[in-house]
Each structure stands twice: as structure tokens, then as C-alpha cells.
Short mmCIF file of C-alpha atoms and ligand atoms in Angstrom, two decimals:
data_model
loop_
_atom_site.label_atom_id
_atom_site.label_comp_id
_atom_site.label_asym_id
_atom_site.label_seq_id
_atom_site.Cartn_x
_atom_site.Cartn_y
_atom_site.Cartn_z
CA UNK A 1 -186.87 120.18 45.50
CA UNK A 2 -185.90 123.75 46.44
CA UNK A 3 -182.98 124.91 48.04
CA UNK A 4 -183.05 127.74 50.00
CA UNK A 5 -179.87 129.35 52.39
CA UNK A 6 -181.81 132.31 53.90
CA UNK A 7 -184.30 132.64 56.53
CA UNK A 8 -186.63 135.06 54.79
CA UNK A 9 -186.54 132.65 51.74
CA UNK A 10 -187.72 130.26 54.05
CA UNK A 11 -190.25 131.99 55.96
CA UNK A 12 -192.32 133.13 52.50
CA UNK A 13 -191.94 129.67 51.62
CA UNK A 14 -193.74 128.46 55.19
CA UNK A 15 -196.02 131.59 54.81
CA UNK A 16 -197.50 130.05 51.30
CA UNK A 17 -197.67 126.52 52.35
CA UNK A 18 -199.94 127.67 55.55
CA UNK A 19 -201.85 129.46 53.42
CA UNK A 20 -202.75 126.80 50.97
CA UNK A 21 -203.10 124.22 53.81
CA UNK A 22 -200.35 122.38 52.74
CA UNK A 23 -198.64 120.32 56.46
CA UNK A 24 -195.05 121.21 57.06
CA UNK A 25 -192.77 118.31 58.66
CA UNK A 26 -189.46 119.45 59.48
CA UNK A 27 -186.23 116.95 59.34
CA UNK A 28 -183.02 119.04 61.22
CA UNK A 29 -179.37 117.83 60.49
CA UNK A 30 -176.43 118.73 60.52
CA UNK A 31 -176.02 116.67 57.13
CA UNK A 32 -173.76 113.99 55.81
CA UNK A 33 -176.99 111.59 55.43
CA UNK A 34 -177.54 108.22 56.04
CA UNK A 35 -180.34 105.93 56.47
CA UNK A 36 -180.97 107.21 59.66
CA UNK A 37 -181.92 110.80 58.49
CA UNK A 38 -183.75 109.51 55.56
CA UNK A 39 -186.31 107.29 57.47
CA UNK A 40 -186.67 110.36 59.00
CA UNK A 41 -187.98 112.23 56.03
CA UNK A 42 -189.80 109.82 54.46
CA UNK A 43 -192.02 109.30 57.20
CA UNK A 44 -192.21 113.14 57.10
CA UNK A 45 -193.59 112.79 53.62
CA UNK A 46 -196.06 110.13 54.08
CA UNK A 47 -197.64 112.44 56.76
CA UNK A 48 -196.89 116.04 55.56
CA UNK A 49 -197.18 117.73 51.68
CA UNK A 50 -194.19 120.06 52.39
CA UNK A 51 -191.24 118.61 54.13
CA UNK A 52 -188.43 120.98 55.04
CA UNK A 53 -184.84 119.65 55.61
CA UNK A 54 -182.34 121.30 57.24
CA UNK A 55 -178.67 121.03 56.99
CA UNK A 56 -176.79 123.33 59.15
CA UNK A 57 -173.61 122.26 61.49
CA UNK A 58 -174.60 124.39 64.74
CA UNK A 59 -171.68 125.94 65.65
CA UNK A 60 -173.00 126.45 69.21
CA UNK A 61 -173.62 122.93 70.14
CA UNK A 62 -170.45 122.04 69.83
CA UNK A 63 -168.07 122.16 72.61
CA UNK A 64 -165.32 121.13 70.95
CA UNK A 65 -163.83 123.64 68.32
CA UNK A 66 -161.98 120.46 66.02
CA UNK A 67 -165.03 118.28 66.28
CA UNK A 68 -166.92 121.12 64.88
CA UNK A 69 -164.12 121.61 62.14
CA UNK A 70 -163.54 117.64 61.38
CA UNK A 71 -167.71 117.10 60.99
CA UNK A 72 -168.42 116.02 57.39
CA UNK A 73 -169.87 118.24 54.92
CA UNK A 74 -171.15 116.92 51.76
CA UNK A 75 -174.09 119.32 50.55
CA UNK A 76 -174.10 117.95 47.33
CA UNK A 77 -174.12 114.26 47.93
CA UNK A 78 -177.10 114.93 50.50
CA UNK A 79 -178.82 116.92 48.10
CA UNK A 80 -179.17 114.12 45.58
CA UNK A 81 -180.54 111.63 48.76
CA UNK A 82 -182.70 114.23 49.84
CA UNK A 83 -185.15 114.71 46.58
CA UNK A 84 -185.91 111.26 46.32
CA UNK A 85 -186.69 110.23 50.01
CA UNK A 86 -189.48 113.11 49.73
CA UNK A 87 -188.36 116.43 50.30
CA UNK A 88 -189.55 119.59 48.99
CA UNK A 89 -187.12 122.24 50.44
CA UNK A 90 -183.31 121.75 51.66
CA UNK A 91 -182.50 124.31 54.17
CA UNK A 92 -178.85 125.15 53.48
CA UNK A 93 -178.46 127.96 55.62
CA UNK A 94 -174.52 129.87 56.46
CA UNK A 95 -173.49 130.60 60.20
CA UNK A 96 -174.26 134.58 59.25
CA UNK A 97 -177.54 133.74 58.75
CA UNK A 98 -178.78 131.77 61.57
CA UNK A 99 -176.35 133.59 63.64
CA UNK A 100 -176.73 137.42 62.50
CA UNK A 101 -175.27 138.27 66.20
CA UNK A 102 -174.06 136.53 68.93
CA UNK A 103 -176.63 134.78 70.83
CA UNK A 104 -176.94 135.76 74.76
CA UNK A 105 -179.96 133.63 75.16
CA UNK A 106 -179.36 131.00 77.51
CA UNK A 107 -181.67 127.60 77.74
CA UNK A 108 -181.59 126.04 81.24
CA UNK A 109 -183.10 122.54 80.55
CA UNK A 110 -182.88 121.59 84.76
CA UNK A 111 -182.40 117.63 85.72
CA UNK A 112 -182.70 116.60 82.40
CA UNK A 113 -179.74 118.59 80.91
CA UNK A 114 -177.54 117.93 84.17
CA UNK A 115 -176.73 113.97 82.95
CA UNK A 116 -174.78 112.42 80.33
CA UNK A 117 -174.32 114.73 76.47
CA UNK A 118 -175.31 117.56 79.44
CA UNK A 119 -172.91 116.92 82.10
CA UNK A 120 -170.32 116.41 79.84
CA UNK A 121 -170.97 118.63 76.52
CA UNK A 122 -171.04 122.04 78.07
CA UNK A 123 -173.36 124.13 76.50
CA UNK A 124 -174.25 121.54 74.03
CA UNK A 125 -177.75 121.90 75.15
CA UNK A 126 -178.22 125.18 75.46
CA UNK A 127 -176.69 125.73 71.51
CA UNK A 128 -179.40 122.73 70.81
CA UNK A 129 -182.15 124.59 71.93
CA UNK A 130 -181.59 127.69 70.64
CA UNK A 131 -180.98 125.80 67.01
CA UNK A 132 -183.93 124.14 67.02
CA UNK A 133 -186.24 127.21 68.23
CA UNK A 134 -185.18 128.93 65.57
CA UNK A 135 -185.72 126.17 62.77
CA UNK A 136 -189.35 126.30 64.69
CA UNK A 137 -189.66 130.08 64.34
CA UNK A 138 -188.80 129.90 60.64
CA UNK A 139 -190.74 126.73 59.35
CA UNK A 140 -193.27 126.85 61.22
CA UNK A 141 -193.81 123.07 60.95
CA UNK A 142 -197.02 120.92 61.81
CA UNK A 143 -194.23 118.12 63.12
CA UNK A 144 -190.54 117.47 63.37
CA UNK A 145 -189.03 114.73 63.15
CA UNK A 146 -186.05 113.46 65.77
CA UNK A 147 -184.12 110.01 66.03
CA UNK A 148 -183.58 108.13 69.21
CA UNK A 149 -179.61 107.73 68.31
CA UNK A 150 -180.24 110.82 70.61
CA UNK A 151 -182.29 110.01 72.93
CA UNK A 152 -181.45 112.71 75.72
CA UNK A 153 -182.05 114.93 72.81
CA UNK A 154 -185.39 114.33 72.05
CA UNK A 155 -186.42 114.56 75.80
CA UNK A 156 -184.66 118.41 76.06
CA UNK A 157 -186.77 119.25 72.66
CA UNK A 158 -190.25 117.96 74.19
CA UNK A 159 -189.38 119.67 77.28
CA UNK A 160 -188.63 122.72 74.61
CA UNK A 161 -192.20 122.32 73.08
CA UNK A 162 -193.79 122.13 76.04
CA UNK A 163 -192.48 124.84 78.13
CA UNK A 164 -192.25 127.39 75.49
CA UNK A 165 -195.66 126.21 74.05
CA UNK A 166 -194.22 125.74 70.01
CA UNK A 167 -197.23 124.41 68.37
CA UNK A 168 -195.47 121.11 66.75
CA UNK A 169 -195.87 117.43 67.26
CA UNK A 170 -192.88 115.77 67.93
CA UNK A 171 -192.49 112.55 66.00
CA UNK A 172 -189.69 109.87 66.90
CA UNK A 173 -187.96 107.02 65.68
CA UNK A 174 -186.05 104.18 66.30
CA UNK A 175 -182.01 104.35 65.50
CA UNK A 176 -181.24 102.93 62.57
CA UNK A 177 -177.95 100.84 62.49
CA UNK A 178 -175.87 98.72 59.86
CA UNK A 179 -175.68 95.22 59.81
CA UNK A 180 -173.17 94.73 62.24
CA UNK A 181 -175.26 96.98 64.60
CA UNK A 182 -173.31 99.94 64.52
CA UNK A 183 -175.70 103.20 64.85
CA UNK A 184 -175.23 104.92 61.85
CA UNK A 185 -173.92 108.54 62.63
CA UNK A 186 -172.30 111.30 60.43
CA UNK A 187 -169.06 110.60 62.49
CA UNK A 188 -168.77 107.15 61.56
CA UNK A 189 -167.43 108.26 58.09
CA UNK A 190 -164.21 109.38 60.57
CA UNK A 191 -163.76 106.15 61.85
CA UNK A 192 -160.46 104.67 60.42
CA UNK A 193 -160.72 101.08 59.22
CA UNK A 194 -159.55 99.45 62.07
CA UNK A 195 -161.73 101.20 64.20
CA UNK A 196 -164.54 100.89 62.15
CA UNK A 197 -164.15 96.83 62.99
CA UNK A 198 -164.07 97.13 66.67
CA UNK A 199 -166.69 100.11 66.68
CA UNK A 200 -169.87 97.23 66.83
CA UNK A 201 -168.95 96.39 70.23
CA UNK A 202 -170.65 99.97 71.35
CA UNK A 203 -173.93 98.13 70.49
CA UNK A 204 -172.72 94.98 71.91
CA UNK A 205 -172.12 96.17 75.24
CA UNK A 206 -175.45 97.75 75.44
CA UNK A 207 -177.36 94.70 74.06
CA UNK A 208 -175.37 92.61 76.93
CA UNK A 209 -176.19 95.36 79.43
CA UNK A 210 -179.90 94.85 78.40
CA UNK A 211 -179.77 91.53 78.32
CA UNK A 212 -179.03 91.59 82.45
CA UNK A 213 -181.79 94.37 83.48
CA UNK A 214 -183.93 91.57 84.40
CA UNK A 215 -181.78 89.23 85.83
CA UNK A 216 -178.99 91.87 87.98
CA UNK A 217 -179.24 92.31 91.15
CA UNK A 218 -179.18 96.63 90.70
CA UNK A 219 -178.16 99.04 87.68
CA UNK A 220 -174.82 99.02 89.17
CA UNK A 221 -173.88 95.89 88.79
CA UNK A 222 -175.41 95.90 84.70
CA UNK A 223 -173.54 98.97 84.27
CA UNK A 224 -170.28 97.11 85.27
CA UNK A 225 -170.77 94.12 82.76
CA UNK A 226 -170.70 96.88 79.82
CA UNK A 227 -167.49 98.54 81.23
CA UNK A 228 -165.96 95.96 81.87
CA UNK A 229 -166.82 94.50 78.67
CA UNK A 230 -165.89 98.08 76.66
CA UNK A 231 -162.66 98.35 78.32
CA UNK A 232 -161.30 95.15 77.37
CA UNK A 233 -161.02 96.47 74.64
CA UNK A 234 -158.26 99.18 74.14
CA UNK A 235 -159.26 101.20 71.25
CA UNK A 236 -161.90 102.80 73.50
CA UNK A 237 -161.92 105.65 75.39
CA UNK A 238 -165.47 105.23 77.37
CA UNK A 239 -166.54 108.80 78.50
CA UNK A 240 -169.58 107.71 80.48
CA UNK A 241 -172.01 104.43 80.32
CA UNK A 242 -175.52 105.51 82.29
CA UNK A 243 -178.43 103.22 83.68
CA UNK A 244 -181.06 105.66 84.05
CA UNK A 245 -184.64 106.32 83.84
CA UNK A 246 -185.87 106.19 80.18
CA UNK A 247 -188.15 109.40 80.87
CA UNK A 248 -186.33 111.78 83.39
CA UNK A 249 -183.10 110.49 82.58
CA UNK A 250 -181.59 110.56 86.19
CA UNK A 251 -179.54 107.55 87.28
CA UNK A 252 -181.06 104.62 88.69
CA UNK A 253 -179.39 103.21 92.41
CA UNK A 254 -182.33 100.95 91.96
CA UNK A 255 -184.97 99.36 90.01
CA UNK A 256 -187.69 101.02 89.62
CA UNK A 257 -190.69 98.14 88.81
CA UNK A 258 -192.89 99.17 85.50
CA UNK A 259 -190.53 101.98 83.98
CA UNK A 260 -188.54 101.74 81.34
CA UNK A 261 -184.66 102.06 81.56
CA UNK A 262 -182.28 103.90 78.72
CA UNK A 263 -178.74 102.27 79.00
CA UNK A 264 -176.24 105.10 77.68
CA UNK A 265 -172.78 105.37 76.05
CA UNK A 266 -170.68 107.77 74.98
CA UNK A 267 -167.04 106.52 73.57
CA UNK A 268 -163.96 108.04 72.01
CA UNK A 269 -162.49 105.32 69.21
CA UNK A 270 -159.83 106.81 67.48
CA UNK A 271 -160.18 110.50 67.92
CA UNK A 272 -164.25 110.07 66.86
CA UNK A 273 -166.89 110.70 69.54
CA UNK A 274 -169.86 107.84 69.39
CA UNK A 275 -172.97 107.98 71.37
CA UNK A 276 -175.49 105.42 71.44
CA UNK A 277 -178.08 103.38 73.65
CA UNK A 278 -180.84 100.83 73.73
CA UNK A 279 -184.34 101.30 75.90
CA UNK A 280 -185.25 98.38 77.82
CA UNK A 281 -188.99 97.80 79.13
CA UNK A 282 -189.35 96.75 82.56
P1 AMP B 1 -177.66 114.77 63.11
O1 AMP B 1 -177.46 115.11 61.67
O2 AMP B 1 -176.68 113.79 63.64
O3 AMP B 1 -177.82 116.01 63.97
O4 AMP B 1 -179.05 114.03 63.18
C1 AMP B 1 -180.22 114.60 62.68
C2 AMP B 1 -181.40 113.79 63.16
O5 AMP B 1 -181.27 112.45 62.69
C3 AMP B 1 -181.45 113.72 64.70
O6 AMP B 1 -182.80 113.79 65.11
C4 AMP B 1 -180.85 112.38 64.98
O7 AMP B 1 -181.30 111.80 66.19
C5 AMP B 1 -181.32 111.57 63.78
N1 AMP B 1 -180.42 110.43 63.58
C6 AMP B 1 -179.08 110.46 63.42
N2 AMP B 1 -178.58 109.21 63.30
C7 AMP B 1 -179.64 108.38 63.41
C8 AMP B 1 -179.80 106.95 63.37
N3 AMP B 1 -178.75 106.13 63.21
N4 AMP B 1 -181.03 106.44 63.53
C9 AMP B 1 -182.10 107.26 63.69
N5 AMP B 1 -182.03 108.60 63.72
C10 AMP B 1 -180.82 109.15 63.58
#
């Protein structure tokens, strides 16, 4: 495995695996892996012979200057993970170089950006898509790879592909959790101990949420078994929980017969920021 912390380093890298014929997945992080990032890039190198991985904390997706400074960095420990899930290049790039100047491009994602990590992450977005376009521009990949921890996420970068016509196939999959259902995140290394008990009921609420999609009466009233449930418990700070349409993301007054529903959270637990959900056929 290479590692490589400049763009044109990358680029003649992309350049030669094109020319031999060699498929490109791309993996982007922002690092301190798990198994949630690593099912990510082996699945990457079952389907492609290069696999690039990027590691790079985007400082303009975050909206909150000490959650940028408080995010985990461990290049080395994610290094040694990275070689044997598969991967042939670790992109390790600074701020300077993905950010030469100041970006004035600004993404405007529409209905999909106006709800939940959009609504209430400012520019989070906006700093997304301009991260990822560039990790495009520079690897060039075949596919990229994307977990459903964010789900709203992966909708913004298809409607990314699609309107600015990237030619990459967008591969997803499931969230990956630990045994007590927790979604595994970066941030969960930030979770003091006695947080890190009570975190599992984020998963709880939305498998008890799920549980009444069929049976409730209208998204209003599911959404109000998961609050209520969530703030019995006073370690959590709930920042939003969403019913909405699994595809367009807007949310639901009412069912809507044959689509599929996301239920969404986003929580503060002792000072750490957790987002998760669950999609529920209908
Ligand atoms: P991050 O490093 O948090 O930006 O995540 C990098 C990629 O890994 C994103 O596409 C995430 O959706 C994905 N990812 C993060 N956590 C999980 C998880 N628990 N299960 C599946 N995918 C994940």
C-alpha cells in the first residue's frame, strides 16, 4: 500500500491505473476506522484492482469549529487496518492541499439538503459536496463506496453524480453496528463510559419506531413513541428525530402505501454528536 498526501501524486497514480485498465474504487473518510469503513473497502477490492482510500477531516463540512478540533485522528493506527482490508493507496492529504484557496463554490442540493444534517448543519452539505467532487476529480474512480450510517448523505452524492454527470457508480452499504447495536462512528471513541452504556438506546428507539410503521395510526404518532422513549432518558440531548420518505427525504404527515420510510436521529450524549437511522419497507 502507498501513501500519498498530494493531489498530483494522486492524479499520476489514477492516470497509470486507467491506462493499464486497472478499476479504481474509492473509500472517503475522514479516518479513525472501524468496521464500518472497512466493509467498505473490502467490497471495493473484491470489485476493483486499485482501491483508493481517503482520509481527510473536511474542514468545510463542519459547522462546528470544536467538533472539527475534538474529531479523532489516528493516521497510523488506520494505516495498519487499511493494507490488509485491500487497499492499494491511502490518501493522506493536508488542508493546504485540498484547500490551496478558499473555496467560493457553493452546492445548492434543493429539498433534499433543506431536512435534517441540512436544516441543521449549515453548510455541511455544501463543504460535502465540494469534498467529494474533488476526491472525484482526482481519482477518477470506476465506483465509490458510501455507508448508510449517512443516509441523507448518500442521497446529496447521487444527486451530485447525476446532476454534474461524474462518471462513477455509487455503491452502498448497510451500517454496521456493535453488538449492542450501537452504529459504529469515529465519534463514538468520545463517548465517556457512562455514556457509552446508555448510547444503544439511539438504535433502540429507532427499532421501536420501526416496529410501529405498520401498526400507527400516522408518522406522527411513531415519531412520538421514539421521543418520548429518548427523552426519558436524560443523558440525551435529541436534536431532531424525522419520519420521512426514504428517497426524497421530506417529512411524511402521512403514509404513503408502497414507499419506503427512513426514521432519523440526531442526538447530543455527552458533548458527542450521534446520527443514525433504520429504513423500513412499506
Ligand atoms: P466518515 O469517516 O464518518 O466520514 O465515514 C466514511 C464513510 O464510511 C461514509 O460513507 C460513512 O457513511 C461510512 N460509515 C461510517 N460509519 C459507518 C457504519 N457504522 N456503517 C457503515 N458505513 C459507515
Amino acid at each position: 500500500m502507498e501513501i500519498l498526501h498530494t493531489a498530483a501524486a494522486l492524479q499520476a497514480y489514477t492516470k497509470t491505473c486507467h491506462r493499464n485498465g486497472r478499476r479504481i474504487g474509492l473509500v472517503p473518510t475522514m479516518g479513525a476506522l472501524h468496521e464500518g469503513h472497512l466493509q467498505l473497502v473490502r467490497a471495493a477490492a473484491q470489485a476493483c484492482e486499485a482501491v483508493i482510500v481517503s482520509i481527510f477531516v473536511n474542514p468545510t463540512q463542519f459547522n462546528n469549529a470544536e467538533d472539527f478540533r475534538l474529531y479523532p485522528r489516528l493516521p497510523d493506527a488506520d494505516a495498519a487496518l487499511l493494507e490488509p482490508a485491500g487497499c492499494t493507496v491511502l490518501f493522506l492529504p493536508s488542508v493546504e492541499e485540498m484547500y490551496p484557496q478558499p473555496t467560493v463554490l457553493l452546492f445548492d442540493f434543493g429539498p433534499l439538503a433543506q431536512v435534517m444534517e441540512g436544516a441543521h448543519r449549515p453548510g455541511h452539505f455544501n463543504g460535502v459536496g465540494i469534498v467529494v467532487s474533488k476526491l472525484f476529480h482526482m481519482s477518477q474512480p470506476h465506483q465509490a463506496y458510501f455507508g448508510q450510517k449517512d443516509w441523507q448523505q448518500v442521497a446529496i452524492v447521487r444527486q451530485l453524480i447525476a446532476d454534474l454527470s461524474f462518471d462513477v457508480e455509487l455503491i452502498s452499504f448497510p451500517t454496521v453496528r456493535e453488538p449492542d447495536g450501537l452504529a459504529m462512528s469515529s465519534r463514538n471513541r468520545r463517548l465517556p463510559a457512562e455514556a457509552r452504556v446508555v448510547a444503544p438506546r439511539l438504535y433502540a428507539a429507532l427499532q421501536l419506531a420501526a416496529a410501529q410503521v405498520q401498526a400507527s395510526s400516522s408518522p406522527a404518532a411513531v415519531r412520538q413513541v421514539a421521543v418520548d422513549y429518548l427523552q426519558a432518558e436524560p443523558a440525551f440531548a435529541l436534536e431532531y428525530f424525522e419520519v420521512a420518505d426514504a428517497h426524497t427525504l421530506q417529512p411524511l404527515a402521512e403514509w404513503q402505501p408502497g414507499r419506503p420510510v427512513v426514521l432519523c436521529l440526531a442526538a447530543h450524549l455527552s458533548g458527542v454528536r450521534l446520527i443514525d437511522n433504520v429504513v423500513v419497507e412499506c
